[in-house]
Amino acid sequence: MASLAQTSAWQPWLRDGILGVVFCFIGPFLPKLEPQGKDLAGKTAIVTGANSGVGYGLALQLAEMGATVYLACRNKSKAEQAKKDILKDCPGARITTLSLDTSSFKSVRSFAQDFKHGPIDILAHNAGISIIPNGQDFSEDGLEYMYQVNFLSSFLLTYLLEEHLSADARVIFTSSLGSYAGRLWDGFATGKTRMKIEPGFHSAPYSASNSTRYGQNKLMQAAFAKALQARFATQHGSKRLAFSFEPGLVKSNILSTLSQAAFDPALWALSKLQQAVGLDVRQGSATGVDLATSDAASVVQHGGRYFDRMQVRTHAVDSYGEDKLNRLWKRWSKDCGIHWVD
């Protein structure tokens, strides 16, 4: 009977994971996603990694709705080009480029310290990589490189900007179908480790491939969205919401650095599929835009959840209890060198 109960519990998770895979293949042939949209005049949005791909799509559509959008990017010239492209499509858009390198805690702290542009209504964590630079397993802060770039700097930035979030702010994480392949083992250490690709936490015990690390990072984003929503729920008068979402297989440059030296079969297959049936950036960012702006019950009643194609999906993190989320929060805080509590 226990076995049957366990099977019933994970069937929706498996179903939605399989649906996500199917959508990757047929995404361009599905009905177009149409976020409701709203007047965002007077609202402020920060989008990390906004110079291309999903981040660019988020920034463009939020600007079209009237928001003042800050493109937080590592590469200044690419950010400026993205600004020009947005202004070409949306003349009069309020766009500013800012420097943010998520591989460096120093850069994250400088960004937060220098940001003095009023309450933040939308904080979209999108910056990330799928492949570590050749020979660079660790960041300048001594942490596994992809873990810091894709996830941990988002955790730190949210902490640093929390006091600047508006009462009804939305915090959005661009996750991935790859999160379904991630697994955060129950026995992970809660103490910080440096210069170590630690089995069981930011990589699985059996492998430390690019695809494995990527899946772990994307799973952490979904877990953080759930934990952050629980935190928001304790804040008196707060209507803040946090979400993670799967953009689909989008035509972007996230796999552009794939090379023989960093060969990963799973990512190689994805790159080929991306070229063949990838979505345009508007469709890839549509779910994120909806989560950032919609007042529909189908969104606001599901804070902390994971979405795909503008629908809430069952995910492994749905089963994460308070104890596990608290242990993750403690570990992430230690890795960032902060003490983030109520």
Short mmCIF file of C-alpha atoms in Angstrom, two decimals:
data_model
loop_
_atom_site.label_atom_id
_atom_site.label_comp_id
_atom_site.label_asym_id
_atom_site.label_seq_id
_atom_site.Cartn_x
_atom_site.Cartn_y
_atom_site.Cartn_z
CA MET A 1 0.00 0.00 0.00
CA ALA A 2 2.84 2.37 0.83
CA SER A 3 4.34 1.72 -2.56
CA LEU A 4 1.03 2.53 -4.25
CA ALA A 5 0.70 5.75 -2.26
CA GLN A 6 4.20 6.81 -3.23
CA THR A 7 3.47 6.08 -6.88
CA SER A 8 0.31 8.20 -6.74
CA ALA A 9 2.28 11.05 -5.21
CA TRP A 10 4.85 11.28 -7.96
CA GLN A 11 2.57 10.59 -10.93
CA PRO A 12 1.58 14.27 -11.43
CA TRP A 13 5.26 15.28 -11.19
CA LEU A 14 6.18 12.70 -13.82
CA ARG A 15 3.23 13.71 -16.00
CA ASP A 16 4.18 17.38 -15.97
CA GLY A 17 7.84 16.57 -16.59
CA ILE A 18 6.88 14.52 -19.65
CA LEU A 19 4.58 17.32 -20.83
CA GLY A 20 7.50 19.71 -20.61
CA VAL A 21 9.62 17.46 -22.80
CA VAL A 22 6.82 17.17 -25.36
CA PHE A 23 6.36 20.94 -25.40
CA CYS A 24 10.06 21.34 -26.23
CA PHE A 25 9.50 19.41 -29.44
CA ILE A 26 6.19 20.96 -30.49
CA GLY A 27 6.40 24.44 -28.91
CA PRO A 28 6.29 26.40 -32.19
CA PHE A 29 3.15 24.53 -33.23
CA LEU A 30 1.19 25.16 -30.02
CA PRO A 31 -1.22 28.10 -29.59
CA LYS A 32 0.59 31.38 -29.02
CA LEU A 33 0.94 32.44 -25.41
CA GLU A 34 -0.66 35.83 -24.76
CA PRO A 35 0.07 37.47 -21.40
CA GLN A 36 -2.85 39.63 -20.27
CA GLY A 37 -0.67 42.69 -19.98
CA LYS A 38 -1.33 45.78 -17.89
CA ASP A 39 -0.31 49.40 -17.60
CA LEU A 40 3.05 49.41 -15.82
CA ALA A 41 3.63 53.15 -15.99
CA GLY A 42 5.38 54.22 -12.81
CA LYS A 43 6.59 50.68 -12.09
CA THR A 44 10.23 49.64 -11.86
CA ALA A 45 11.64 46.36 -13.13
CA ILE A 46 15.12 44.83 -12.96
CA VAL A 47 15.93 42.04 -15.39
CA THR A 48 19.27 40.26 -15.05
CA GLY A 49 20.89 38.81 -18.15
CA ALA A 50 18.63 41.02 -20.25
CA ASN A 51 20.83 41.49 -23.31
CA SER A 52 19.58 38.37 -25.13
CA GLY A 53 17.21 35.42 -25.06
CA VAL A 54 14.50 35.15 -22.43
CA GLY A 55 15.87 38.11 -20.47
CA TYR A 56 15.65 40.33 -23.53
CA GLY A 57 12.09 39.15 -24.15
CA LEU A 58 11.12 39.95 -20.56
CA ALA A 59 12.69 43.40 -20.71
CA LEU A 60 11.10 44.22 -24.07
CA GLN A 61 7.57 43.25 -23.07
CA LEU A 62 7.75 44.96 -19.68
CA ALA A 63 9.00 48.11 -21.42
CA GLU A 64 6.12 47.90 -23.90
CA MET A 65 3.73 47.91 -20.93
CA GLY A 66 5.29 51.14 -19.69
CA ALA A 67 7.64 49.97 -16.94
CA THR A 68 11.00 51.58 -16.31
CA VAL A 69 13.33 48.66 -17.00
CA TYR A 70 16.91 48.21 -15.84
CA LEU A 71 18.97 45.81 -17.92
CA ALA A 72 21.43 44.26 -15.45
CA CYS A 73 24.13 42.65 -17.57
CA ARG A 74 27.75 41.56 -17.39
CA ASN A 75 28.67 42.78 -20.87
CA LYS A 76 28.14 46.54 -21.15
CA SER A 77 28.32 46.73 -24.95
CA LYS A 78 25.77 43.93 -25.39
CA ALA A 79 23.50 45.61 -22.87
CA GLU A 80 23.69 48.89 -24.80
CA GLN A 81 22.88 47.07 -28.03
CA ALA A 82 19.88 45.44 -26.36
CA LYS A 83 18.73 48.88 -25.22
CA LYS A 84 18.98 50.19 -28.79
CA ASP A 85 17.01 47.21 -30.09
CA ILE A 86 14.26 47.70 -27.51
CA LEU A 87 14.02 51.40 -28.30
CA LYS A 88 13.76 50.54 -31.98
CA ASP A 89 10.76 48.28 -31.30
CA CYS A 90 9.36 50.48 -28.55
CA PRO A 91 10.27 54.16 -29.07
CA GLY A 92 10.10 56.12 -25.86
CA ALA A 93 10.71 53.11 -23.65
CA ARG A 94 12.39 53.89 -20.34
CA ILE A 95 15.49 51.68 -20.43
CA THR A 96 18.71 51.92 -18.43
CA THR A 97 21.70 49.58 -18.53
CA LEU A 98 23.56 48.63 -15.36
CA SER A 99 26.60 46.45 -14.74
CA LEU A 100 26.08 43.11 -12.97
CA ASP A 101 28.37 40.09 -13.08
CA THR A 102 26.77 37.18 -11.23
CA SER A 103 30.07 35.30 -11.07
CA SER A 104 31.26 37.89 -8.53
CA PHE A 105 29.74 38.67 -5.14
CA LYS A 106 31.62 41.97 -5.22
CA SER A 107 29.75 42.93 -8.39
CA VAL A 108 26.41 41.86 -6.89
CA ARG A 109 27.02 43.91 -3.75
CA SER A 110 28.10 46.94 -5.78
CA PHE A 111 24.98 46.69 -7.93
CA ALA A 112 22.70 46.58 -4.88
CA GLN A 113 24.54 49.40 -3.14
CA ASP A 114 24.39 51.65 -6.20
CA PHE A 115 20.74 50.95 -7.07
CA LYS A 116 18.79 53.96 -5.85
CA HIS A 117 15.86 54.13 -8.21
CA GLY A 118 12.85 53.76 -5.96
CA PRO A 119 10.77 50.72 -4.99
CA ILE A 120 11.34 47.64 -7.14
CA ASP A 121 8.09 46.18 -8.47
CA ILE A 122 9.54 43.36 -10.58
CA LEU A 123 12.81 41.56 -9.94
CA ALA A 124 13.45 39.02 -12.69
CA HIS A 125 16.39 36.69 -12.10
CA ASN A 126 17.32 35.45 -15.55
CA ALA A 127 21.13 35.62 -15.85
CA GLY A 128 22.75 32.24 -16.29
CA ILE A 129 24.94 29.87 -18.26
CA SER A 130 24.60 26.26 -19.34
CA ILE A 131 28.33 25.60 -19.77
CA ILE A 132 31.18 26.59 -17.48
CA PRO A 133 34.10 28.41 -19.12
CA ASN A 134 36.91 26.00 -19.95
CA GLY A 135 39.06 25.33 -16.92
CA GLN A 136 37.01 27.53 -14.60
CA ASP A 137 35.32 25.24 -12.11
CA PHE A 138 35.32 27.89 -9.39
CA SER A 139 34.43 31.56 -9.10
CA GLU A 140 36.67 34.24 -7.59
CA ASP A 141 34.72 33.63 -4.37
CA GLY A 142 35.77 29.98 -4.28
CA LEU A 143 32.37 28.52 -5.13
CA GLU A 144 31.41 26.19 -7.95
CA TYR A 145 31.14 28.54 -10.93
CA MET A 146 27.76 27.62 -12.40
CA TYR A 147 26.17 27.38 -8.96
CA GLN A 148 27.16 30.97 -8.21
CA VAL A 149 26.33 32.39 -11.65
CA ASN A 150 22.98 30.68 -12.11
CA PHE A 151 21.65 30.65 -8.59
CA LEU A 152 23.61 31.85 -5.60
CA SER A 153 24.09 35.43 -6.78
CA SER A 154 20.32 35.64 -7.28
CA PHE A 155 19.87 34.58 -3.67
CA LEU A 156 22.34 37.25 -2.52
CA LEU A 157 20.84 39.95 -4.74
CA THR A 158 17.33 39.24 -3.45
CA TYR A 159 18.62 39.54 0.11
CA LEU A 160 20.36 42.83 -0.63
CA LEU A 161 17.35 44.31 -2.44
CA GLU A 162 14.58 42.93 -0.22
CA GLU A 163 14.14 46.20 1.67
CA HIS A 164 13.66 47.99 -1.66
CA LEU A 165 10.91 45.66 -2.92
CA SER A 166 7.46 47.23 -3.14
CA ALA A 167 4.65 45.79 -1.01
CA ASP A 168 3.26 43.90 -4.00
CA ALA A 169 6.54 43.11 -5.79
CA ARG A 170 6.96 40.07 -7.98
CA VAL A 171 10.22 38.08 -7.87
CA ILE A 172 10.61 35.81 -10.91
CA PHE A 173 13.15 33.08 -11.62
CA THR A 174 13.82 31.76 -15.12
CA SER A 175 14.11 28.07 -14.31
CA SER A 176 14.14 25.19 -16.77
CA LEU A 177 12.76 21.79 -17.60
CA GLY A 178 16.23 20.65 -16.55
CA SER A 179 15.13 21.23 -12.96
CA TYR A 180 13.14 17.99 -13.19
CA ALA A 181 16.45 16.15 -13.55
CA GLY A 182 17.95 17.83 -10.48
CA ARG A 183 18.01 16.32 -7.03
CA LEU A 184 18.93 17.98 -3.75
CA TRP A 185 20.00 15.13 -1.51
CA ASP A 186 18.68 15.13 2.04
CA GLY A 187 22.15 14.70 3.51
CA PHE A 188 23.78 17.82 2.06
CA ALA A 189 26.08 19.77 4.36
CA THR A 190 24.78 23.00 5.86
CA GLY A 191 28.30 24.38 6.30
CA LYS A 192 29.98 26.32 3.51
CA THR A 193 32.53 24.51 1.35
CA ARG A 194 35.09 26.28 -0.83
CA MET A 195 36.96 25.10 -3.91
CA LYS A 196 35.00 21.85 -3.97
CA ILE A 197 32.38 20.46 -6.33
CA GLU A 198 30.40 18.89 -3.55
CA PRO A 199 28.53 15.64 -4.29
CA GLY A 200 24.91 15.79 -3.25
CA PHE A 201 24.41 19.53 -3.21
CA HIS A 202 25.39 21.55 -6.26
CA SER A 203 26.13 18.40 -8.23
CA ALA A 204 24.75 14.90 -7.92
CA PRO A 205 26.97 12.11 -6.53
CA TYR A 206 27.26 10.34 -9.84
CA SER A 207 28.37 13.19 -12.07
CA ALA A 208 29.49 16.80 -12.26
CA SER A 209 28.75 17.35 -15.95
CA ASN A 210 27.47 20.68 -17.23
CA SER A 211 23.95 19.29 -17.62
CA THR A 212 23.97 17.88 -14.07
CA ARG A 213 25.11 21.16 -12.56
CA TYR A 214 22.59 23.08 -14.65
CA GLY A 215 19.72 20.88 -13.49
CA GLN A 216 20.75 21.33 -9.87
CA ASN A 217 20.88 25.12 -10.22
CA LYS A 218 17.48 25.27 -11.87
CA LEU A 219 15.99 23.06 -9.17
CA MET A 220 17.41 25.44 -6.55
CA GLN A 221 15.63 28.34 -8.24
CA ALA A 222 12.30 26.53 -7.92
CA ALA A 223 13.07 25.67 -4.29
CA PHE A 224 14.05 29.26 -3.51
CA ALA A 225 10.84 30.59 -5.06
CA LYS A 226 8.86 28.34 -2.72
CA ALA A 227 10.95 29.29 0.32
CA LEU A 228 10.82 32.99 -0.54
CA GLN A 229 7.04 32.86 -0.86
CA ALA A 230 6.86 31.33 2.62
CA ARG A 231 8.94 34.24 3.90
CA PHE A 232 6.71 36.78 2.15
CA ALA A 233 3.65 35.16 3.75
CA THR A 234 4.97 36.06 7.22
CA GLN A 235 5.43 39.74 6.37
CA HIS A 236 2.47 41.76 7.61
CA GLY A 237 0.68 43.60 4.83
CA SER A 238 2.86 42.09 2.12
CA LYS A 239 1.35 41.04 -1.18
CA ARG A 240 4.70 40.02 -2.61
CA LEU A 241 4.82 36.95 -4.82
CA ALA A 242 7.64 34.70 -6.00
CA PHE A 243 7.53 32.27 -8.93
CA SER A 244 9.76 30.08 -11.05
CA PHE A 245 8.98 29.21 -14.64
CA GLU A 246 10.05 27.12 -17.59
CA PRO A 247 10.44 29.26 -20.73
CA GLY A 248 10.47 26.34 -23.15
CA LEU A 249 13.23 25.67 -25.62
CA VAL A 250 14.09 29.18 -26.79
CA LYS A 251 16.34 30.29 -29.62
CA SER A 252 19.04 32.06 -27.63
CA ASN A 253 22.80 32.06 -27.16
CA ILE A 254 22.83 30.10 -23.88
CA LEU A 255 24.32 27.09 -25.68
CA SER A 256 26.54 29.12 -28.00
CA THR A 257 29.74 28.27 -26.12
CA LEU A 258 29.24 24.54 -26.43
CA SER A 259 32.48 23.06 -27.72
CA GLN A 260 34.25 19.76 -27.99
CA ALA A 261 36.34 20.67 -24.93
CA ALA A 262 33.17 21.06 -22.86
CA PHE A 263 31.22 18.33 -24.62
CA ASP A 264 28.06 17.21 -22.87
CA PRO A 265 25.76 14.83 -24.78
CA ALA A 266 22.56 16.18 -23.20
CA LEU A 267 23.43 19.80 -23.96
CA TRP A 268 24.61 18.92 -27.46
CA ALA A 269 21.23 17.31 -28.18
CA LEU A 270 19.44 20.36 -26.78
CA SER A 271 21.47 22.69 -28.98
CA LYS A 272 20.40 20.78 -32.08
CA LEU A 273 16.77 20.74 -30.97
CA GLN A 274 16.97 24.45 -30.19
CA GLN A 275 18.10 25.23 -33.71
CA ALA A 276 15.30 23.13 -35.19
CA VAL A 277 12.23 23.98 -33.11
CA GLY A 278 13.25 26.75 -30.68
CA LEU A 279 10.73 29.41 -29.70
CA ASP A 280 11.25 33.10 -30.34
CA VAL A 281 12.11 35.22 -27.30
CA ARG A 282 8.60 36.69 -26.99
CA GLN A 283 7.06 33.26 -26.60
CA GLY A 284 9.89 32.07 -24.38
CA SER A 285 9.40 34.97 -21.99
CA ALA A 286 5.59 35.04 -22.12
CA THR A 287 5.08 32.95 -18.99
CA GLY A 288 7.53 35.11 -17.06
CA VAL A 289 5.78 38.28 -18.21
CA ASP A 290 2.44 36.86 -17.12
CA LEU A 291 3.80 35.95 -13.68
CA ALA A 292 5.31 39.41 -13.31
CA THR A 293 2.14 41.29 -14.21
CA SER A 294 -1.07 39.25 -14.02
CA ASP A 295 -3.66 39.78 -11.29
CA ALA A 296 -5.60 36.67 -12.30
CA ALA A 297 -6.41 34.15 -9.59
CA SER A 298 -4.62 31.49 -11.64
CA VAL A 299 -1.41 33.39 -10.86
CA VAL A 300 -1.79 35.22 -7.54
CA GLN A 301 -3.21 32.20 -5.73
CA HIS A 302 -0.15 30.12 -6.61
CA GLY A 303 2.78 32.07 -5.19
CA GLY A 304 5.91 29.98 -4.84
CA ARG A 305 4.92 27.56 -7.57
CA TYR A 306 6.55 26.50 -10.84
CA PHE A 307 4.86 27.40 -14.13
CA ASP A 308 5.13 26.23 -17.74
CA ARG A 309 3.14 27.71 -20.63
CA MET A 310 1.31 30.02 -18.22
CA GLN A 311 0.02 27.05 -16.22
CA VAL A 312 1.04 25.93 -12.74
CA ARG A 313 2.81 22.56 -12.85
CA THR A 314 3.56 19.86 -10.32
CA HIS A 315 7.23 19.87 -9.39
CA ALA A 316 9.55 18.00 -7.05
CA VAL A 317 9.86 21.08 -4.82
CA ASP A 318 6.14 20.86 -4.05
CA SER A 319 7.06 18.00 -1.71
CA TYR A 320 9.83 19.93 0.08
CA GLY A 321 8.87 20.47 3.69
CA GLU A 322 9.73 23.39 5.94
CA ASP A 323 12.72 21.59 7.42
CA LYS A 324 14.38 20.94 4.07
CA LEU A 325 13.71 24.46 2.83
CA ASN A 326 15.13 25.92 6.04
CA ARG A 327 18.26 23.81 5.70
CA LEU A 328 18.69 24.94 2.10
CA TRP A 329 18.19 28.57 3.13
CA LYS A 330 20.81 28.16 5.85
CA ARG A 331 23.29 26.66 3.41
CA TRP A 332 22.72 29.30 0.74
CA SER A 333 23.13 32.04 3.34
CA LYS A 334 26.42 30.60 4.53
CA ASP A 335 27.70 30.27 0.98
CA CYS A 336 26.88 33.96 0.44
CA GLY A 337 28.41 34.99 3.75
CA ILE A 338 25.16 36.51 5.03
CA HIS A 339 22.77 35.97 7.93
CA TRP A 340 19.31 36.20 6.37
CA VAL A 341 16.61 35.65 8.96
CA ASP A 342 13.39 37.35 9.97
#
